[in-house]
Every structure is written in structure tokens, then in C-alpha cells.
PDB file of C-alpha atoms in Angstrom:
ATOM      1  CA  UNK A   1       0.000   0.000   0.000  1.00  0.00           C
ATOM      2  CA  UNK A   2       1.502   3.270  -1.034  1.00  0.00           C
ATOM      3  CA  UNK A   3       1.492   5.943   1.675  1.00  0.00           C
ATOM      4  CA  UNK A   4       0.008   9.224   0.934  1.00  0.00           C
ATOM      5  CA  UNK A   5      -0.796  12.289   2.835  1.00  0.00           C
ATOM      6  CA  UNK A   6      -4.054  11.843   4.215  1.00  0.00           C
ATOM      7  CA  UNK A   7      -2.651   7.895   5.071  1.00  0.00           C
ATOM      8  CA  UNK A   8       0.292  10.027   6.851  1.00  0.00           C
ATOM      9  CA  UNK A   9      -2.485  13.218   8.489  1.00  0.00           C
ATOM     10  CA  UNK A  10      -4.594  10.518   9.776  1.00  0.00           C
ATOM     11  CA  UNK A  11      -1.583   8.736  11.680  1.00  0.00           C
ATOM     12  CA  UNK A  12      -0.181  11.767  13.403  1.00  0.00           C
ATOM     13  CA  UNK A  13      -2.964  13.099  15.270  1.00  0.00           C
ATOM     14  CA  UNK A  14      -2.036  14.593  18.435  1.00  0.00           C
ATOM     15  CA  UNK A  15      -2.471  13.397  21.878  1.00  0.00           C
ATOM     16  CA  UNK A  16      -5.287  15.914  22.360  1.00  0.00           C
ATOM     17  CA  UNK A  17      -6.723  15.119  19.993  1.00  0.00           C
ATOM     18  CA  UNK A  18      -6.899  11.129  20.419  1.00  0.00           C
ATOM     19  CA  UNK A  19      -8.103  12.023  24.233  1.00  0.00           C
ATOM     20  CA  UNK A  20     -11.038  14.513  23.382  1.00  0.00           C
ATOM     21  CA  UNK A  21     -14.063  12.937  23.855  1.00  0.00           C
ATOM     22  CA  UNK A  22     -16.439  12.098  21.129  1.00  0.00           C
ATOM     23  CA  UNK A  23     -18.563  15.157  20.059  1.00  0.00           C
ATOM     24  CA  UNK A  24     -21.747  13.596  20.298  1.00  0.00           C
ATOM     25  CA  UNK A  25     -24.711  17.133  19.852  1.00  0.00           C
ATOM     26  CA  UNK A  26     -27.531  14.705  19.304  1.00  0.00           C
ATOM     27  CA  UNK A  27     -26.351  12.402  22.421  1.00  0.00           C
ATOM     28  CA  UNK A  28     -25.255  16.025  24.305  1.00  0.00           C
ATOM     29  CA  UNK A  29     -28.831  17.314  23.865  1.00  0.00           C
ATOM     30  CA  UNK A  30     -30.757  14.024  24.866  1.00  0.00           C
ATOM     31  CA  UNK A  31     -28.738  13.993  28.127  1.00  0.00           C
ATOM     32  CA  UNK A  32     -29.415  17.514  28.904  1.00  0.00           C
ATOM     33  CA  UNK A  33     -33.410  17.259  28.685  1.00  0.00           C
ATOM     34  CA  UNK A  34     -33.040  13.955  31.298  1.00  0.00           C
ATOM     35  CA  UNK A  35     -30.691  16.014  33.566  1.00  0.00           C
ATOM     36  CA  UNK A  36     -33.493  18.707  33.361  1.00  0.00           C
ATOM     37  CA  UNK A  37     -36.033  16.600  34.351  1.00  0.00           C
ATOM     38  CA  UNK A  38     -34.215  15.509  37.084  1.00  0.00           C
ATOM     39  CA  UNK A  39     -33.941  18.857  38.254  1.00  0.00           C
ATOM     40  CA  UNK A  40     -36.709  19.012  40.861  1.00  0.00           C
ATOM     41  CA  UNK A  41     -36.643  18.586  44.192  1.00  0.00           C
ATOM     42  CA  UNK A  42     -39.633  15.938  44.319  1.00  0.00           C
ATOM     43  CA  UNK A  43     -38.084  14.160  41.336  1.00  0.00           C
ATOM     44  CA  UNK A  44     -34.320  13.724  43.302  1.00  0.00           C
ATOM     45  CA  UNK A  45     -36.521  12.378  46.249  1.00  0.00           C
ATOM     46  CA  UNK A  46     -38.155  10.009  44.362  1.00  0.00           C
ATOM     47  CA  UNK A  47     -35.188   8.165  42.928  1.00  0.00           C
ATOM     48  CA  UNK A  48     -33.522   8.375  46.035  1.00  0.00           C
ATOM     49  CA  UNK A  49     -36.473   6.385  47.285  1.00  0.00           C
ATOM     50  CA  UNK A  50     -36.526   4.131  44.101  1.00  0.00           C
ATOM     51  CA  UNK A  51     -33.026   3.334  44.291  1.00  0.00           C
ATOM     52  CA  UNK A  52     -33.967   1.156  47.376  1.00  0.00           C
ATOM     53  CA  UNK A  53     -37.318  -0.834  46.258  1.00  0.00           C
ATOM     54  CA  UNK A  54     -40.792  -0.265  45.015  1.00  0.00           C
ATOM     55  CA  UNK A  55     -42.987   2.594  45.255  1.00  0.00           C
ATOM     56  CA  UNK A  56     -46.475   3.128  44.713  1.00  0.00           C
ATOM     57  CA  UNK A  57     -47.548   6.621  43.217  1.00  0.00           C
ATOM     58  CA  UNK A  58     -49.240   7.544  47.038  1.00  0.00           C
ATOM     59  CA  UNK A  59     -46.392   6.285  48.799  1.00  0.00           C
ATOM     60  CA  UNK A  60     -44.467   8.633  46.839  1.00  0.00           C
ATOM     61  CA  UNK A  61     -46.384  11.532  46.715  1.00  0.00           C
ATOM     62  CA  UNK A  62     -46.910  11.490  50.748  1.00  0.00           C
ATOM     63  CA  UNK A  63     -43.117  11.064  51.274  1.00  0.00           C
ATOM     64  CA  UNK A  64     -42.490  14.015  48.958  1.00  0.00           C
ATOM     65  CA  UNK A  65     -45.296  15.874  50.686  1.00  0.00           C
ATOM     66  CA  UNK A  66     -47.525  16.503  47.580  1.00  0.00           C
ATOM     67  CA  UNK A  67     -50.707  15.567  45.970  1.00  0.00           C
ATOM     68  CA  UNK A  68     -51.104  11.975  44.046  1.00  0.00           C
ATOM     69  CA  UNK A  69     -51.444  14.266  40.772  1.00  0.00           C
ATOM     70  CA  UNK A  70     -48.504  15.956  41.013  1.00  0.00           C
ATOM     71  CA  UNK A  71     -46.369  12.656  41.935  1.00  0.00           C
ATOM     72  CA  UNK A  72     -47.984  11.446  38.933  1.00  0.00           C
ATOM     73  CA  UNK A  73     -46.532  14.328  36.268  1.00  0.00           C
ATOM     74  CA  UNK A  74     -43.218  14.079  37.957  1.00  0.00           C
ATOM     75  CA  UNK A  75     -43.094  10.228  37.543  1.00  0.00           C
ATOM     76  CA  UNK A  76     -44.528  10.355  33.857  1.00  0.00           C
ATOM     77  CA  UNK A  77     -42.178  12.764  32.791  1.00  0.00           C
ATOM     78  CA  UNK A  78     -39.150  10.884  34.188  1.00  0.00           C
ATOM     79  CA  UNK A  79     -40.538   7.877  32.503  1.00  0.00           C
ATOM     80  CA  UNK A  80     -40.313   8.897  29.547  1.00  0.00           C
ATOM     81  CA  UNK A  81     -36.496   9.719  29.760  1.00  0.00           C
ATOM     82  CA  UNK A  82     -36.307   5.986  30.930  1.00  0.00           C
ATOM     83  CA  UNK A  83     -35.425   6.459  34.018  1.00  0.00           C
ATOM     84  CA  UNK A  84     -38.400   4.291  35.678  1.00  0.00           C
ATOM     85  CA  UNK A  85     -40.684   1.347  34.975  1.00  0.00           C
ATOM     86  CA  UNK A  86     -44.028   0.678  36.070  1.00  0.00           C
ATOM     87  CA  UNK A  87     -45.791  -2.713  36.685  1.00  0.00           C
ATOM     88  CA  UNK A  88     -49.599  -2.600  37.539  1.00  0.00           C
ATOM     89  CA  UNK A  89     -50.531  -5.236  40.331  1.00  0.00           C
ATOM     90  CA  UNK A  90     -54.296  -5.314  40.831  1.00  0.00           C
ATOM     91  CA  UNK A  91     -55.421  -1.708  41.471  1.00  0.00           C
ATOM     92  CA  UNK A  92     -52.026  -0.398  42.408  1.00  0.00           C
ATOM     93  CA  UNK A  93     -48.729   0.689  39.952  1.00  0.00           C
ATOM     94  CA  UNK A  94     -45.601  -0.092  41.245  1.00  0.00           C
ATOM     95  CA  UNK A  95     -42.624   2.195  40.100  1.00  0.00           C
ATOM     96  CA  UNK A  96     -38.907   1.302  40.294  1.00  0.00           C
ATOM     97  CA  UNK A  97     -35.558   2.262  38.770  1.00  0.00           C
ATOM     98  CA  UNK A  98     -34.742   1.528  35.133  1.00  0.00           C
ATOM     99  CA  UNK A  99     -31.987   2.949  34.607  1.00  0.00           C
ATOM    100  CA  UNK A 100     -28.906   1.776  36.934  1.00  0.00           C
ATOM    101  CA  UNK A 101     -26.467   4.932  36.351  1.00  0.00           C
ATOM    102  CA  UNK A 102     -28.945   6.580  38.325  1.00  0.00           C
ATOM    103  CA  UNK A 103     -27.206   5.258  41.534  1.00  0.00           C
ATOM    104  CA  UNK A 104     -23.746   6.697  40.739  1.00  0.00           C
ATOM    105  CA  UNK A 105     -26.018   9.879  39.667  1.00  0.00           C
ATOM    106  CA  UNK A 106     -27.305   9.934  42.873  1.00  0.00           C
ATOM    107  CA  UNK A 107     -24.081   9.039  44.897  1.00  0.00           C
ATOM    108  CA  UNK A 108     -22.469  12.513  43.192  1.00  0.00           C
ATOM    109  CA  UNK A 109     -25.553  14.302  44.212  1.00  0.00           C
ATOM    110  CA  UNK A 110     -25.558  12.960  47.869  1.00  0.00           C
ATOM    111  CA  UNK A 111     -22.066  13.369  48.149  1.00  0.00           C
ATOM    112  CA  UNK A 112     -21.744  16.921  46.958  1.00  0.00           C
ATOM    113  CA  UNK A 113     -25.148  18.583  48.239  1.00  0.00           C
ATOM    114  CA  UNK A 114     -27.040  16.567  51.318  1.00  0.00           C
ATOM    115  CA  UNK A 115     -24.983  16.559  54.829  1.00  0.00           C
ATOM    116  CA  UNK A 116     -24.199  13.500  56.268  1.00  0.00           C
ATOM    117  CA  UNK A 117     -27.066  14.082  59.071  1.00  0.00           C
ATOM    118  CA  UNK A 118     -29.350  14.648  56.508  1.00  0.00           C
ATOM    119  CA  UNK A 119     -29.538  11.228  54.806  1.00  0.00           C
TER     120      UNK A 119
END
């Protein structure tokens, strides 16, 4: 194979280059709407809760210390960013985690903002 200049450009990138990270805009902007939805008090609370079992929507909204309604938009919109799943048992809908970088999510989020006597 004969070497040519683009065969020889393509080679010598630099090391910035080779450790940038993948410009992703599509991927960028996807991850910002989740991160905004996320941005609610209520919401936080609720995957704390969710990252240690099963909640129904009223066990959630009296927690969080608002109405069934509202615990419903908040858990609907994070759904849809695929952060929960629901499962219907009976008369009752059970939410829990879908998405397992929550956890780490949350662990930076603990860490940084709630005081140790607070958890």
C-alpha cells in the first residue's frame, strides 16, 4: 500500500486530539433534557427512594409531601427519559428504577449537596 498524505495526516494526530471525547450534539442534547427533568426537588426524592425498592404513586407523593397528581406528572415525565418502569398489580402501579447509572447519579448528588445528618 503506497502511503500518501491523508494515510500520513490521519496517523499523526495529536495526543489531544486522540483524548477529546467524542462530540456527540444529538447524544449532548438528549442527556441535557433527562438532567433537566431531574432537576426538581420531588423528582431527586423520588429516585432516592426508588433506588432502594418499590414505590407506589401515594407512597411517593406522601413522602415528597404533595398531591397523588402531582407525583404522577413528575413520575410520567421521568418515565419517559427511561429512568423508571411501572408494573400494575391489581389496582395499584408499582414504580422502580430503570436505569442503573442513576445510583452513581445519585451518589455525586448525595455526596456533593445533602450533609451527612441529613440522609
Amino acid at each position: 500500500m503506497k502511503k500518501t498524505k491523508a494515510n500520513t495526516k490521519s496517523v499523526s494526530k495529536t495526543k489531544s486530539e486522540l483524548d477529546k471525547p467524542v462530540h456527540d450534539p444529538e447524544g449532548l442534547s438528549s442527556a441535557a433534557e433527562c438532567l433537566k427533568t431531574l432537576g426538581h426537588p420531588a423528582r431527586l426524592r423520588m429516585v432516592q427512594l426508588l433506588l432502594h425498592g418499590r414505590f407506589t404513586v401515594g407512597e411517593l407523593a406522601a413522602d415528597c409531601g404533595i398531591p397523588d397528581n402531582v407525583a404522577s406528572e413528575h413520575l410520567r415525565l421521568m418515565q419517559r427519559c427511561g429512568f423508571f418502569t411501572s408494573q400494575r398489580e391489581g389496582r395499584k402501579v408499582f414504580y422502580q428504577i430503570a436505569e442503573p447509572h442513576l445510583q452513581g447519579l445519585m451518589a455525586c448528588i448525595e455526596g456533593r449537596f445533602l450533609s451527612a445528618a441529613g440522609r
